[in-house]
Amino acid sequence: MPTEPTPPGRIQPAPGWPGDQRFTGKAPAGFGPAGAPPTGSVPWAGAWTAGKSVRRTALVVLLGLAFIGLNTAIAYATVGSKAVSIVTGLAFCLVFMVVVRVLHRAMWLSLLAFLPALFVLVGSVGLAPDLALEQRGVRQEVTIVDAEVAGKRHTFALRGDDGRLDEPLTYQGSNPGYQIGDTLTVLTDPDGVIALEAADRVDSSGNLGSLALGGIGWTFIALLAGWRGHIRRREGRFDTLVI
């Protein structure tokens, strides 16, 4: 009876000769499981080393904090007009969201960054005028003697101890909570740069808290984006719109 050939996987090399990779079934030296790159090499094209991911994540964190400080400084420099710091604040928030998108290689963390961006925008825009009014504003008791409404803009004429004030109290919204005959305390800017405000609406500490929450939120999102982005690059995952 003819002898059945030995299966290729059982072929043994001659003494002193290395085994043939085709028959032993073993991966070449330095290679991992099937389809994996050599051990110790970069897993996928475009992957970042751990150090590179840490450095770029740290840069994104610092960029977010720099945006907060810069927009607050712009608000101080243009304290008489909130429009300037609102525009620059929106631009900084959008840039930060784009950078998070690039770092993470997905969209959902970038969209999530919009929530702390609101705290950053409100805090940076409102801190300068509130702090200035608290430091140099003149406090006085006034009475509302007249009111005008144009859409959602409410304008209240005020009378103090020395007569009617030249500057009215304005409120943008649907429910100001004031009516003719009400007495309230206001803060006026002796330099005439900052608009008159009701004293109970001036709160620099609240704006500082808003900035702190925004900064913490952006820092957390940047760290999470850096970690997830490193994993996605290591696994060779493509950019995705949402996840």
mmCIF file of C-alpha atoms in Angstrom, residues 7-210:
data_model
loop_
_atom_site.group_PDB
_atom_site.id
_atom_site.type_symbol
_atom_site.label_atom_id
_atom_site.label_comp_id
_atom_site.label_asym_id
_atom_site.label_seq_id
_atom_site.Cartn_x
_atom_site.Cartn_y
_atom_site.Cartn_z
ATOM 1 C CA PRO A 7 0.886 17.064 5.674
ATOM 2 C CA PRO A 8 2.876 20.239 4.954
ATOM 3 C CA GLY A 9 2.415 21.480 8.496
ATOM 4 C CA ARG A 10 4.344 18.495 9.826
ATOM 5 C CA ILE A 11 7.358 18.776 7.557
ATOM 6 C CA GLN A 12 10.463 19.174 9.671
ATOM 7 C CA PRO A 13 13.626 20.851 8.380
ATOM 8 C CA ALA A 14 16.848 18.959 8.076
ATOM 9 C CA PRO A 15 19.179 19.283 11.046
ATOM 10 C CA GLY A 16 20.908 22.640 11.011
ATOM 11 C CA TRP A 17 18.507 24.188 8.501
ATOM 12 C CA PRO A 18 15.832 26.816 9.329
ATOM 13 C CA GLY A 19 12.232 25.802 8.856
ATOM 14 C CA ASP A 20 10.388 26.903 5.701
ATOM 15 C CA GLN A 21 7.755 29.472 6.623
ATOM 16 C CA ARG A 22 5.371 28.051 4.058
ATOM 17 C CA PHE A 23 5.201 24.694 5.803
ATOM 18 C CA THR A 24 5.683 25.457 9.464
ATOM 19 C CA GLY A 25 2.763 27.903 9.576
ATOM 20 C CA LYS A 26 4.750 30.291 11.742
ATOM 21 C CA ALA A 27 4.901 34.043 11.077
ATOM 22 C CA PRO A 28 8.297 35.466 10.098
ATOM 23 C CA ALA A 29 10.403 36.802 12.935
ATOM 24 C CA GLY A 30 9.228 40.194 14.170
ATOM 25 C CA PHE A 31 5.692 39.814 12.873
ATOM 26 C CA GLY A 32 2.553 39.531 14.961
ATOM 27 C CA PRO A 33 -0.824 37.942 14.101
ATOM 28 C CA ALA A 34 -1.952 37.619 10.520
ATOM 29 C CA GLY A 35 -2.461 41.004 8.922
ATOM 30 C CA ALA A 36 -0.590 42.877 11.673
ATOM 31 C CA PRO A 37 2.527 44.941 10.990
ATOM 32 C CA PRO A 38 5.980 44.059 12.353
ATOM 33 C CA THR A 39 6.388 44.253 16.091
ATOM 34 C CA GLY A 40 7.681 47.649 17.257
ATOM 35 C CA SER A 41 6.762 49.451 14.042
ATOM 36 C CA VAL A 42 4.024 52.073 13.583
ATOM 37 C CA PRO A 43 0.722 50.098 13.443
ATOM 38 C CA TRP A 44 -0.892 52.150 10.711
ATOM 39 C CA ALA A 45 0.136 54.909 8.358
ATOM 40 C CA GLY A 46 -0.716 58.254 9.941
ATOM 41 C CA ALA A 47 -0.685 56.922 13.523
ATOM 42 C CA TRP A 48 0.852 59.132 16.203
ATOM 43 C CA THR A 49 3.235 58.041 18.905
ATOM 44 C CA ALA A 50 2.038 58.432 22.494
ATOM 45 C CA GLY A 51 4.374 61.387 23.007
ATOM 46 C CA LYS A 52 3.143 63.148 19.904
ATOM 47 C CA SER A 53 -0.483 62.673 20.942
ATOM 48 C CA VAL A 54 0.243 64.064 24.412
ATOM 49 C CA ARG A 55 2.023 67.116 23.018
ATOM 50 C CA ARG A 56 -0.717 67.935 20.536
ATOM 51 C CA THR A 57 -3.436 67.398 23.122
ATOM 52 C CA ALA A 58 -1.620 69.768 25.478
ATOM 53 C CA LEU A 59 -1.433 72.350 22.682
ATOM 54 C CA VAL A 60 -5.201 72.131 22.178
ATOM 55 C CA VAL A 61 -5.789 72.605 25.923
ATOM 56 C CA LEU A 62 -3.509 75.645 25.965
ATOM 57 C CA LEU A 63 -5.181 76.992 22.834
ATOM 58 C CA GLY A 64 -8.593 76.871 24.509
ATOM 59 C CA LEU A 65 -7.308 78.653 27.619
ATOM 60 C CA ALA A 66 -5.549 81.229 25.434
ATOM 61 C CA PHE A 67 -8.809 81.922 23.577
ATOM 62 C CA ILE A 68 -10.578 82.534 26.898
ATOM 63 C CA GLY A 69 -7.927 84.974 28.079
ATOM 64 C CA LEU A 70 -7.651 86.710 24.717
ATOM 65 C CA ASN A 71 -11.372 87.308 24.315
ATOM 66 C CA THR A 72 -11.609 88.591 27.879
ATOM 67 C CA ALA A 73 -8.782 91.025 27.095
ATOM 68 C CA ILE A 74 -10.568 92.137 23.930
ATOM 69 C CA ALA A 75 -13.712 92.744 25.975
ATOM 70 C CA TYR A 76 -11.700 94.958 28.343
ATOM 71 C CA ALA A 77 -10.165 96.890 25.456
ATOM 72 C CA THR A 78 -13.582 97.463 23.856
ATOM 73 C CA VAL A 79 -15.574 97.699 27.065
ATOM 74 C CA GLY A 80 -18.002 100.203 25.595
ATOM 75 C CA SER A 81 -19.145 97.823 22.843
ATOM 76 C CA LYS A 82 -20.008 94.193 23.488
ATOM 77 C CA ALA A 83 -20.431 93.531 19.763
ATOM 78 C CA VAL A 84 -16.670 93.307 19.179
ATOM 79 C CA SER A 85 -16.002 90.712 21.882
ATOM 80 C CA ILE A 86 -19.107 88.756 20.852
ATOM 81 C CA VAL A 87 -17.844 88.454 17.270
ATOM 82 C CA THR A 88 -14.298 87.522 18.291
ATOM 83 C CA GLY A 89 -15.624 85.134 20.934
ATOM 84 C CA LEU A 90 -17.755 83.310 18.377
ATOM 85 C CA ALA A 91 -14.761 83.066 16.049
ATOM 86 C CA PHE A 92 -12.554 81.620 18.821
ATOM 87 C CA CYS A 93 -15.246 79.095 19.774
ATOM 88 C CA LEU A 94 -15.596 77.915 16.171
ATOM 89 C CA VAL A 95 -11.825 77.571 15.771
ATOM 90 C CA PHE A 96 -11.606 75.516 18.965
ATOM 91 C CA MET A 97 -14.392 73.217 17.738
ATOM 92 C CA VAL A 98 -12.546 72.683 14.437
ATOM 93 C CA VAL A 99 -9.285 71.888 16.254
ATOM 94 C CA VAL A 100 -11.074 69.342 18.468
ATOM 95 C CA ARG A 101 -12.529 67.786 15.313
ATOM 96 C CA VAL A 102 -9.065 67.402 13.797
ATOM 97 C CA LEU A 103 -7.572 66.014 17.021
ATOM 98 C CA HIS A 104 -10.374 63.511 17.573
ATOM 99 C CA ARG A 105 -11.013 62.509 13.937
ATOM 100 C CA ALA A 106 -14.749 62.507 14.677
ATOM 101 C CA MET A 107 -17.475 65.084 15.100
ATOM 102 C CA TRP A 108 -19.363 64.381 18.315
ATOM 103 C CA LEU A 109 -16.798 65.847 20.721
ATOM 104 C CA SER A 110 -16.520 68.920 18.531
ATOM 105 C CA LEU A 111 -20.283 69.430 18.765
ATOM 106 C CA LEU A 112 -20.140 68.802 22.513
ATOM 107 C CA ALA A 113 -17.550 71.589 22.826
ATOM 108 C CA PHE A 114 -20.303 74.053 21.892
ATOM 109 C CA LEU A 115 -21.843 73.759 25.386
ATOM 110 C CA PRO A 116 -18.825 75.046 27.359
ATOM 111 C CA ALA A 117 -18.295 77.535 24.528
ATOM 112 C CA LEU A 118 -21.516 79.255 25.602
ATOM 113 C CA PHE A 119 -20.116 79.692 29.127
ATOM 114 C CA VAL A 120 -16.864 81.024 27.669
ATOM 115 C CA LEU A 121 -18.708 83.513 25.479
ATOM 116 C CA VAL A 122 -21.049 84.800 28.197
ATOM 117 C CA GLY A 123 -18.307 85.034 30.809
ATOM 118 C CA SER A 124 -15.669 86.714 28.642
ATOM 119 C CA VAL A 125 -18.097 89.259 27.176
ATOM 120 C CA GLY A 126 -19.820 90.161 30.447
ATOM 121 C CA LEU A 127 -16.861 90.211 32.833
ATOM 122 C CA ALA A 128 -15.263 93.476 31.686
ATOM 123 C CA PRO A 129 -18.290 95.818 31.916
ATOM 124 C CA ASP A 130 -19.548 94.268 35.152
ATOM 125 C CA LEU A 131 -16.156 94.504 36.822
ATOM 126 C CA ALA A 132 -15.716 98.102 35.642
ATOM 127 C CA LEU A 133 -19.128 99.120 36.993
ATOM 128 C CA GLU A 134 -18.385 97.457 40.333
ATOM 129 C CA GLN A 135 -15.076 99.310 40.595
ATOM 130 C CA ARG A 136 -15.968 102.798 39.404
ATOM 131 C CA GLY A 137 -19.744 102.848 38.993
ATOM 132 C CA VAL A 138 -21.897 105.360 40.887
ATOM 133 C CA ARG A 139 -24.703 103.732 42.832
ATOM 134 C CA GLN A 140 -27.995 105.588 43.200
ATOM 135 C CA GLU A 141 -31.671 104.988 43.888
ATOM 136 C CA VAL A 142 -34.002 105.812 40.983
ATOM 137 C CA THR A 143 -37.661 105.540 40.070
ATOM 138 C CA ILE A 144 -39.022 104.442 36.709
ATOM 139 C CA VAL A 145 -41.143 107.284 35.330
ATOM 140 C CA ASP A 146 -41.716 106.171 31.742
ATOM 141 C CA ALA A 147 -41.312 103.127 29.507
ATOM 142 C CA GLU A 148 -41.087 102.443 25.777
ATOM 143 C CA VAL A 149 -41.199 99.099 23.995
ATOM 144 C CA ALA A 150 -39.848 98.362 20.515
ATOM 145 C CA GLY A 151 -40.067 94.668 19.795
ATOM 146 C CA LYS A 152 -38.162 93.011 22.630
ATOM 147 C CA ARG A 153 -36.215 96.147 23.507
ATOM 148 C CA HIS A 154 -37.542 97.903 26.620
ATOM 149 C CA THR A 155 -36.375 101.420 27.461
ATOM 150 C CA PHE A 156 -37.118 102.861 30.913
ATOM 151 C CA ALA A 157 -36.759 106.544 31.804
ATOM 152 C CA LEU A 158 -35.399 107.085 35.311
ATOM 153 C CA ARG A 159 -35.600 109.852 37.896
ATOM 154 C CA GLY A 160 -33.132 110.203 40.738
ATOM 155 C CA ASP A 161 -32.733 112.607 43.663
ATOM 156 C CA ASP A 162 -31.307 115.269 41.342
ATOM 157 C CA GLY A 163 -33.960 114.902 38.666
ATOM 158 C CA ARG A 164 -34.412 112.835 35.528
ATOM 159 C CA LEU A 165 -31.359 110.870 34.367
ATOM 160 C CA ASP A 166 -30.039 111.523 30.878
ATOM 161 C CA GLU A 167 -29.361 107.831 30.324
ATOM 162 C CA PRO A 168 -32.240 105.316 30.326
ATOM 163 C CA LEU A 169 -32.215 101.730 31.509
ATOM 164 C CA THR A 170 -32.509 99.320 28.585
ATOM 165 C CA TYR A 171 -33.512 95.673 28.651
ATOM 166 C CA GLN A 172 -33.448 93.229 25.747
ATOM 167 C CA GLY A 173 -35.950 90.436 26.254
ATOM 168 C CA SER A 174 -39.577 89.523 26.650
ATOM 169 C CA ASN A 175 -39.979 89.974 30.413
ATOM 170 C CA PRO A 176 -37.918 92.780 31.986
ATOM 171 C CA GLY A 177 -39.658 92.601 35.340
ATOM 172 C CA TYR A 178 -39.892 96.407 35.645
ATOM 173 C CA GLN A 179 -42.855 98.758 35.412
ATOM 174 C CA ILE A 180 -43.557 102.458 35.872
ATOM 175 C CA GLY A 181 -43.367 103.487 39.518
ATOM 176 C CA ASP A 182 -40.831 100.817 40.533
ATOM 177 C CA THR A 183 -37.836 101.961 42.580
ATOM 178 C CA LEU A 184 -34.485 100.295 42.005
ATOM 179 C CA THR A 185 -30.756 100.751 42.459
ATOM 180 C CA VAL A 186 -28.619 101.359 39.375
ATOM 181 C CA LEU A 187 -24.925 101.735 38.635
ATOM 182 C CA THR A 188 -23.816 104.450 36.238
ATOM 183 C CA ASP A 189 -20.389 104.878 34.666
ATOM 184 C CA PRO A 190 -18.958 108.333 35.443
ATOM 185 C CA ASP A 191 -16.867 108.084 32.254
ATOM 186 C CA GLY A 192 -19.980 107.451 30.181
ATOM 187 C CA VAL A 193 -18.405 104.441 28.451
ATOM 188 C CA ILE A 194 -20.485 101.613 29.926
ATOM 189 C CA ALA A 195 -24.254 101.556 29.721
ATOM 190 C CA LEU A 196 -26.262 102.055 32.903
ATOM 191 C CA GLU A 197 -27.229 98.784 34.585
ATOM 192 C CA ALA A 198 -29.459 97.686 37.424
ATOM 193 C CA ALA A 199 -27.208 96.906 40.392
ATOM 194 C CA ASP A 200 -28.708 93.445 40.915
ATOM 195 C CA ARG A 201 -27.767 92.474 37.345
ATOM 196 C CA VAL A 202 -24.087 93.366 37.729
ATOM 197 C CA ASP A 203 -22.227 90.225 38.793
ATOM 198 C CA SER A 204 -18.545 89.892 37.929
ATOM 199 C CA SER A 205 -18.134 86.826 40.168
ATOM 200 C CA GLY A 206 -20.845 85.057 38.204
ATOM 201 C CA ASN A 207 -19.002 85.819 34.966
ATOM 202 C CA LEU A 208 -15.773 84.486 36.464
ATOM 203 C CA GLY A 209 -17.613 81.304 37.404
ATOM 204 C CA SER A 210 -18.909 81.021 33.853
#
